[in-house]
mmCIF file with all atom_site columns, C-alpha atoms in Angstrom:
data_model
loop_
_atom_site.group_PDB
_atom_site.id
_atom_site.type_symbol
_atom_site.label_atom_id
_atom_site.label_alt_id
_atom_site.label_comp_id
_atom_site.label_asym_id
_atom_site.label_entity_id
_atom_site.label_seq_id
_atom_site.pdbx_PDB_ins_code
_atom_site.Cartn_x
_atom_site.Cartn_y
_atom_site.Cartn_z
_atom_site.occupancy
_atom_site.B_iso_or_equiv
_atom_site.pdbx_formal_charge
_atom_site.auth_seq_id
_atom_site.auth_comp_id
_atom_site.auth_asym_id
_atom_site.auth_atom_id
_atom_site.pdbx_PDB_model_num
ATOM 1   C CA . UNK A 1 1   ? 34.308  -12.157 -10.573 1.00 44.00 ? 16  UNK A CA 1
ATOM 2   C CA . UNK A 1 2   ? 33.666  -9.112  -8.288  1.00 45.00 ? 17  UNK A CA 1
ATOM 3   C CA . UNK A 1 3   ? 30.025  -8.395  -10.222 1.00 44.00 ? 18  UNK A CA 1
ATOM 4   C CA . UNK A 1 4   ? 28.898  -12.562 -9.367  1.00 44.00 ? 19  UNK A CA 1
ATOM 5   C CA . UNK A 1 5   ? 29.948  -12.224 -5.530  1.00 42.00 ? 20  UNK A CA 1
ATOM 6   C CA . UNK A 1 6   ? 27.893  -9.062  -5.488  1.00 40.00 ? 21  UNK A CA 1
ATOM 7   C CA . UNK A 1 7   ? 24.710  -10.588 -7.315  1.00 38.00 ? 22  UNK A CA 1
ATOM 8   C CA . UNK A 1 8   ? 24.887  -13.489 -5.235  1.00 40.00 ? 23  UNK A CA 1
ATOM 9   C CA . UNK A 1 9   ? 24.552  -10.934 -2.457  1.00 36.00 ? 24  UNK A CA 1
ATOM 10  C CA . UNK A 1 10  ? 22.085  -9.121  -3.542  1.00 38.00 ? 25  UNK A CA 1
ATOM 11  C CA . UNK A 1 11  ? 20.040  -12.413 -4.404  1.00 36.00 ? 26  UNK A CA 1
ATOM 12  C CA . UNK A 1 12  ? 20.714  -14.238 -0.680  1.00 39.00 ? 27  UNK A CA 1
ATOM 13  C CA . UNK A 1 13  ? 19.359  -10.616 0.481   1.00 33.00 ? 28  UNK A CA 1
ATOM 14  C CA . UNK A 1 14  ? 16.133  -10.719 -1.124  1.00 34.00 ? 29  UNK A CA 1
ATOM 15  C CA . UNK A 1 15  ? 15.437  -14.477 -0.287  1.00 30.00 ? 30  UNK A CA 1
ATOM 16  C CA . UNK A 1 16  ? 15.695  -13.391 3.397   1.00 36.00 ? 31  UNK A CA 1
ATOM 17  C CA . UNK A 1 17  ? 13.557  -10.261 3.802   1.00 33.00 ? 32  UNK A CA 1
ATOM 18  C CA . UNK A 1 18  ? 10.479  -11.912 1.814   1.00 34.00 ? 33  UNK A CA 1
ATOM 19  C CA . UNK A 1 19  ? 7.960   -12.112 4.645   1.00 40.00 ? 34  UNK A CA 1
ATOM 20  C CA . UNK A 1 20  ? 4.661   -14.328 3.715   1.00 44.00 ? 35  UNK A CA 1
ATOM 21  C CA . UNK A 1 21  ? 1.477   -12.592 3.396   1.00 70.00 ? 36  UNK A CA 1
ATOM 22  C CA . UNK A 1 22  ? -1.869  -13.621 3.392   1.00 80.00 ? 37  UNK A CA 1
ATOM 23  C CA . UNK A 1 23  ? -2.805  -14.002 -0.264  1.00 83.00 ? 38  UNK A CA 1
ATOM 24  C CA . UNK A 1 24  ? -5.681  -10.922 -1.609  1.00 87.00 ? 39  UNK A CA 1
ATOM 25  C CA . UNK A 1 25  ? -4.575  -8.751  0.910   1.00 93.00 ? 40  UNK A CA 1
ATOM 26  C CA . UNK A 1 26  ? -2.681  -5.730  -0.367  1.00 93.00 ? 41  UNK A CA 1
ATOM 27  C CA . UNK A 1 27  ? -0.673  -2.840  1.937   1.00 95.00 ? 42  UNK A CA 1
ATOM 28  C CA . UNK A 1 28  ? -0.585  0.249   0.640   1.00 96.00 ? 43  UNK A CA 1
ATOM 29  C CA . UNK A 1 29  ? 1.834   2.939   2.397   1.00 96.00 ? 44  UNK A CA 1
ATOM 30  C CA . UNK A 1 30  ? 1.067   6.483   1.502   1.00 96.00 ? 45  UNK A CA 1
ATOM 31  C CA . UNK A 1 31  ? 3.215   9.271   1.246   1.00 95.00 ? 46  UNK A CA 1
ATOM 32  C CA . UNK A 1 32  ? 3.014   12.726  0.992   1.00 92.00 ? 47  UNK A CA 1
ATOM 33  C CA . UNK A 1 33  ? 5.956   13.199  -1.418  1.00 93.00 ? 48  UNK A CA 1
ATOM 34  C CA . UNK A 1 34  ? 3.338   11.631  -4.602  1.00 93.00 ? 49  UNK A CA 1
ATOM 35  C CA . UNK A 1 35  ? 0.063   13.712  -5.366  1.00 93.00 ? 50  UNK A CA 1
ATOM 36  C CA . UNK A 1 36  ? -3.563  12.049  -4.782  1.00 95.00 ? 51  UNK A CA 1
ATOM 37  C CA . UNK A 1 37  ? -4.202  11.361  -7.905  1.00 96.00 ? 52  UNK A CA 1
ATOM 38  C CA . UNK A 1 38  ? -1.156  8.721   -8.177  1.00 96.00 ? 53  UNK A CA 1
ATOM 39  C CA . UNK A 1 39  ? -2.620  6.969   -5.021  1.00 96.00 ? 54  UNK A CA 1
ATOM 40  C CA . UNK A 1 40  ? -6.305  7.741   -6.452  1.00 96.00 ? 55  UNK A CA 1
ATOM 41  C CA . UNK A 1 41  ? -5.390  5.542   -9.678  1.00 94.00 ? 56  UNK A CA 1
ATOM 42  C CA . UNK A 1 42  ? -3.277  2.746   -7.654  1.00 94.00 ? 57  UNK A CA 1
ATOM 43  C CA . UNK A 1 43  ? -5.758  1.889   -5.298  1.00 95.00 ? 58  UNK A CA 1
ATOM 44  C CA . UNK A 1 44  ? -7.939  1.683   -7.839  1.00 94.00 ? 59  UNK A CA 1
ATOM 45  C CA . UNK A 1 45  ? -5.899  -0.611  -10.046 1.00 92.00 ? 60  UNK A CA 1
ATOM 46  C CA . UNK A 1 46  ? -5.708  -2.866  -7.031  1.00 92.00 ? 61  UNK A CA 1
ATOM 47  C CA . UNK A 1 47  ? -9.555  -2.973  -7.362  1.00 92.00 ? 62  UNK A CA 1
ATOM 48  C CA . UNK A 1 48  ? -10.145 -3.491  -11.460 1.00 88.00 ? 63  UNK A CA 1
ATOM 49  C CA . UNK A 1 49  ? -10.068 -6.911  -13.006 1.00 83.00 ? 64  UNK A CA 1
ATOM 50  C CA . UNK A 1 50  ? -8.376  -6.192  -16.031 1.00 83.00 ? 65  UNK A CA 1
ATOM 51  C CA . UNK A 1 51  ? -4.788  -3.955  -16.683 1.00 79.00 ? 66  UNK A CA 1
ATOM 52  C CA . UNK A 1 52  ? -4.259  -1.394  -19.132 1.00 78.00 ? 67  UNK A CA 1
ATOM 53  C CA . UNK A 1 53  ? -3.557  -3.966  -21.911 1.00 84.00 ? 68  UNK A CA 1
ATOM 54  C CA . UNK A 1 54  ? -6.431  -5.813  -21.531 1.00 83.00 ? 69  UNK A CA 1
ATOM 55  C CA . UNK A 1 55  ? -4.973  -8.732  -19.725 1.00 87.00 ? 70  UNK A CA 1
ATOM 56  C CA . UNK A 1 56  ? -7.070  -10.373 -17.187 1.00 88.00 ? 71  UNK A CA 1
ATOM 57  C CA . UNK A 1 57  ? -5.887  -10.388 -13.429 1.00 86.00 ? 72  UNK A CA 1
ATOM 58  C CA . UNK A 1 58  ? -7.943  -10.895 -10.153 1.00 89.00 ? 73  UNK A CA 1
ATOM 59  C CA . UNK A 1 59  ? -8.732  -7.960  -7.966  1.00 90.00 ? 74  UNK A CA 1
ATOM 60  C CA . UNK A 1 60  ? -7.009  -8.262  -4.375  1.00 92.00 ? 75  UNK A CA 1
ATOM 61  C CA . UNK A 1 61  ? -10.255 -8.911  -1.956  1.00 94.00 ? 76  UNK A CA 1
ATOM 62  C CA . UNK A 1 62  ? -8.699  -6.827  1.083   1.00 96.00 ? 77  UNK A CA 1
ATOM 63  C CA . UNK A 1 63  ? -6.413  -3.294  0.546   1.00 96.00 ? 78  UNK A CA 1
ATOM 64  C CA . UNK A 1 64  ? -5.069  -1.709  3.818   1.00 97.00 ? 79  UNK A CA 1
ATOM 65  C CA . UNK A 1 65  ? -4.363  2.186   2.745   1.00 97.00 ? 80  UNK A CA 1
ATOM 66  C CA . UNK A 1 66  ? -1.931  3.950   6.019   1.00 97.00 ? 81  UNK A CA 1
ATOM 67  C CA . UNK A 1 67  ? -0.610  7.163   6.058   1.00 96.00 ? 82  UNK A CA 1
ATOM 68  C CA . UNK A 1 68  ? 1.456   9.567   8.391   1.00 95.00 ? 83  UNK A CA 1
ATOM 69  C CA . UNK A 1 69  ? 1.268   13.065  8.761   1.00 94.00 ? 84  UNK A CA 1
ATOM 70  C CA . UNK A 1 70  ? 0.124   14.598  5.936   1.00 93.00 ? 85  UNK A CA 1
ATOM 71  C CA . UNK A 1 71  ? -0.599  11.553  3.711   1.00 96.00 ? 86  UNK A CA 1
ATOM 72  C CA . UNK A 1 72  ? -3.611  11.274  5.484   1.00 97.00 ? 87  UNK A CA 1
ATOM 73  C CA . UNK A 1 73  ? -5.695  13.545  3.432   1.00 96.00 ? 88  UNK A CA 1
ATOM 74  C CA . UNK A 1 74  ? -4.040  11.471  0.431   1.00 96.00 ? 89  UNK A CA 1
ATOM 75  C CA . UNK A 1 75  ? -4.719  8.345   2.232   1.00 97.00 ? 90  UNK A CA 1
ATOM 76  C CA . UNK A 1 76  ? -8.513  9.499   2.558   1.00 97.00 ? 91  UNK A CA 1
ATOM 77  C CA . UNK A 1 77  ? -9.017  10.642  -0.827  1.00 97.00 ? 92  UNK A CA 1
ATOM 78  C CA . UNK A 1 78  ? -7.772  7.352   -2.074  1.00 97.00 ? 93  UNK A CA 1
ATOM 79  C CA . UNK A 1 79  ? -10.340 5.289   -0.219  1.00 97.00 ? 94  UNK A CA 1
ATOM 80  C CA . UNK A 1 80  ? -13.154 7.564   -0.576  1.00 97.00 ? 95  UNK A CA 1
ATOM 81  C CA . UNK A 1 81  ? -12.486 6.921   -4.532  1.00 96.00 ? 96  UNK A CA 1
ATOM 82  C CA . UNK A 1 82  ? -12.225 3.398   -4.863  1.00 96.00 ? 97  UNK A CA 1
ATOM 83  C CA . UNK A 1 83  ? -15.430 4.008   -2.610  1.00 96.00 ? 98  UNK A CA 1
ATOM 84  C CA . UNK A 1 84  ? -17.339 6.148   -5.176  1.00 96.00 ? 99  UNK A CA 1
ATOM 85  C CA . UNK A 1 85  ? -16.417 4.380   -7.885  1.00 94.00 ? 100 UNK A CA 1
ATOM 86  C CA . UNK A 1 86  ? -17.986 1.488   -6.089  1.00 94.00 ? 101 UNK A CA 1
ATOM 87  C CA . UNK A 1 87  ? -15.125 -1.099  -6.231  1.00 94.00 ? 102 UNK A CA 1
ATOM 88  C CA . UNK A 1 88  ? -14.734 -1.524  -2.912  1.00 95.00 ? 103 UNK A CA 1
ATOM 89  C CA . UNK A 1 89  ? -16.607 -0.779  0.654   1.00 97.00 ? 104 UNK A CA 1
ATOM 90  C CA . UNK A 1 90  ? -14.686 0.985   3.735   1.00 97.00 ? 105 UNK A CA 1
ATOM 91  C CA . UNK A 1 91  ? -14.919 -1.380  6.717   1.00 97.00 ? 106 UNK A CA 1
ATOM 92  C CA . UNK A 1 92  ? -12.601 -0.052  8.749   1.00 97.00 ? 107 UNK A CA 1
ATOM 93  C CA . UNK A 1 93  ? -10.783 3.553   9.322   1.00 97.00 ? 108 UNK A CA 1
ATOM 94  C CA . UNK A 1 94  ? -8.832  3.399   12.431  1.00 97.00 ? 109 UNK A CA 1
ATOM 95  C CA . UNK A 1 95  ? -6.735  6.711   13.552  1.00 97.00 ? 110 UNK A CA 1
ATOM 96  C CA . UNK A 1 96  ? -3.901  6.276   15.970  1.00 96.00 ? 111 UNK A CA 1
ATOM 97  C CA . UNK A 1 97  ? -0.889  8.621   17.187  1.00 96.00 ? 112 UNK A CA 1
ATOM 98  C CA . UNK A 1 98  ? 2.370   6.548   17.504  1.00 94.00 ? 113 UNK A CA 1
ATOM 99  C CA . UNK A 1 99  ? 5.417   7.991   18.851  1.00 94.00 ? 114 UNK A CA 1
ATOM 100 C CA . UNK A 1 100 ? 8.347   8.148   16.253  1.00 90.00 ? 115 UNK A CA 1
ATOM 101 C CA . UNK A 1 101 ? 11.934  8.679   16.959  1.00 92.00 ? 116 UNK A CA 1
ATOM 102 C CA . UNK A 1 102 ? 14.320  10.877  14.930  1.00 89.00 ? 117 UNK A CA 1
ATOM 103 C CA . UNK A 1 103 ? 17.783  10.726  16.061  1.00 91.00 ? 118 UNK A CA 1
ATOM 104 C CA . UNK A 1 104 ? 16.921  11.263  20.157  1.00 93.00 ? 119 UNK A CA 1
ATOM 105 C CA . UNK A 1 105 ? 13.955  13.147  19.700  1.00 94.00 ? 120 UNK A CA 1
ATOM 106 C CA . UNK A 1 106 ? 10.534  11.162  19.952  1.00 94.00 ? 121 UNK A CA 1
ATOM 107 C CA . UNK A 1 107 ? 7.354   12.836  18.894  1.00 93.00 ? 122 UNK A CA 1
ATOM 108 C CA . UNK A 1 108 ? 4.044   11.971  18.138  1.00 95.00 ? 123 UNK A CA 1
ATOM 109 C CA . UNK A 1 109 ? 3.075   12.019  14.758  1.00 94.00 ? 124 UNK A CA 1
ATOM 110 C CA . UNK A 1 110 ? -0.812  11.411  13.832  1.00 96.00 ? 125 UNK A CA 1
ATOM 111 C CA . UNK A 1 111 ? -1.534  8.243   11.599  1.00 97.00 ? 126 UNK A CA 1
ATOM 112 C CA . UNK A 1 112 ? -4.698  6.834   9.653   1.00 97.00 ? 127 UNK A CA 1
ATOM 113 C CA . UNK A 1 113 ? -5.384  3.373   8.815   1.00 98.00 ? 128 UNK A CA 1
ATOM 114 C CA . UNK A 1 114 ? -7.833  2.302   6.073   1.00 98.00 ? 129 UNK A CA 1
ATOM 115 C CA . UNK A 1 115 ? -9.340  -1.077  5.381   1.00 97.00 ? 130 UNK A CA 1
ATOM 116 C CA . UNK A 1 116 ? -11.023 -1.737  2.362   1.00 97.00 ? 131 UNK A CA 1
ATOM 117 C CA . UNK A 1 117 ? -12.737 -4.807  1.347   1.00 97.00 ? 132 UNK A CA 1
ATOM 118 C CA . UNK A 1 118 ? -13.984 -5.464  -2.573  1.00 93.00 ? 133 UNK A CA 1
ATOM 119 C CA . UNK A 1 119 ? -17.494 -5.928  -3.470  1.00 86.00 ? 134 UNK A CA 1
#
């Protein structure tokens, strides 16, 4: 009886932080903690019209690629890929430094912003 009350939970959890997005348009948060090449092959993915399998899926017509810090050489190297490759076309790379707070220290903290449309 415990284990239902705590699926039910879980389940009225998810239902309320679904926020709608715009349908073809993909987010893509980089981090620095993964290497390039595991952002390298996902944006790339998000690009290709078929899977590993074979199975047919559409290609997303807008990826956003952001990263913080030092993601942003990851975040470049996976746009400048999907670039090459010639999935996709950079429209957009917009740099910004927000301030972030940790505890009661704020800082600045440098940030990169990618838009990618597919061609």
């Amino acid at each position: 009886m415990a284990d239902e009350a705590k699926t039910e939970t879980k389940t009225e959890t998810k239902t309320e932080t679904k926020t709608e997005e715009t349908p073809g348009v993909v987010h893509m948060k980089v981090k620095a903690d993964k290497g390039t090449g595991f952002y390298i092959r996902a944006a790339k993915n998000f690009f290709e019209t078929e899977d590993k399998d074979g199975n047919k899926r559409e290609p997303v017509c807008v990826l956003h690629i952001s990263g913080l810090g030092g993601a942003i050489n990851t975040a470049v190297a996976a746009a400048s890929a999907v670039e090459r490759e010639g999935l996709g076309k950079i429209v957009k790379a917009e740099t910004s430094y927000p301030e972030l707070t940790t505890g009661s220290v704020t800082r600045g903290c440098a940030r990169i912003e990618i838009t990618i449309h597919h061609k």
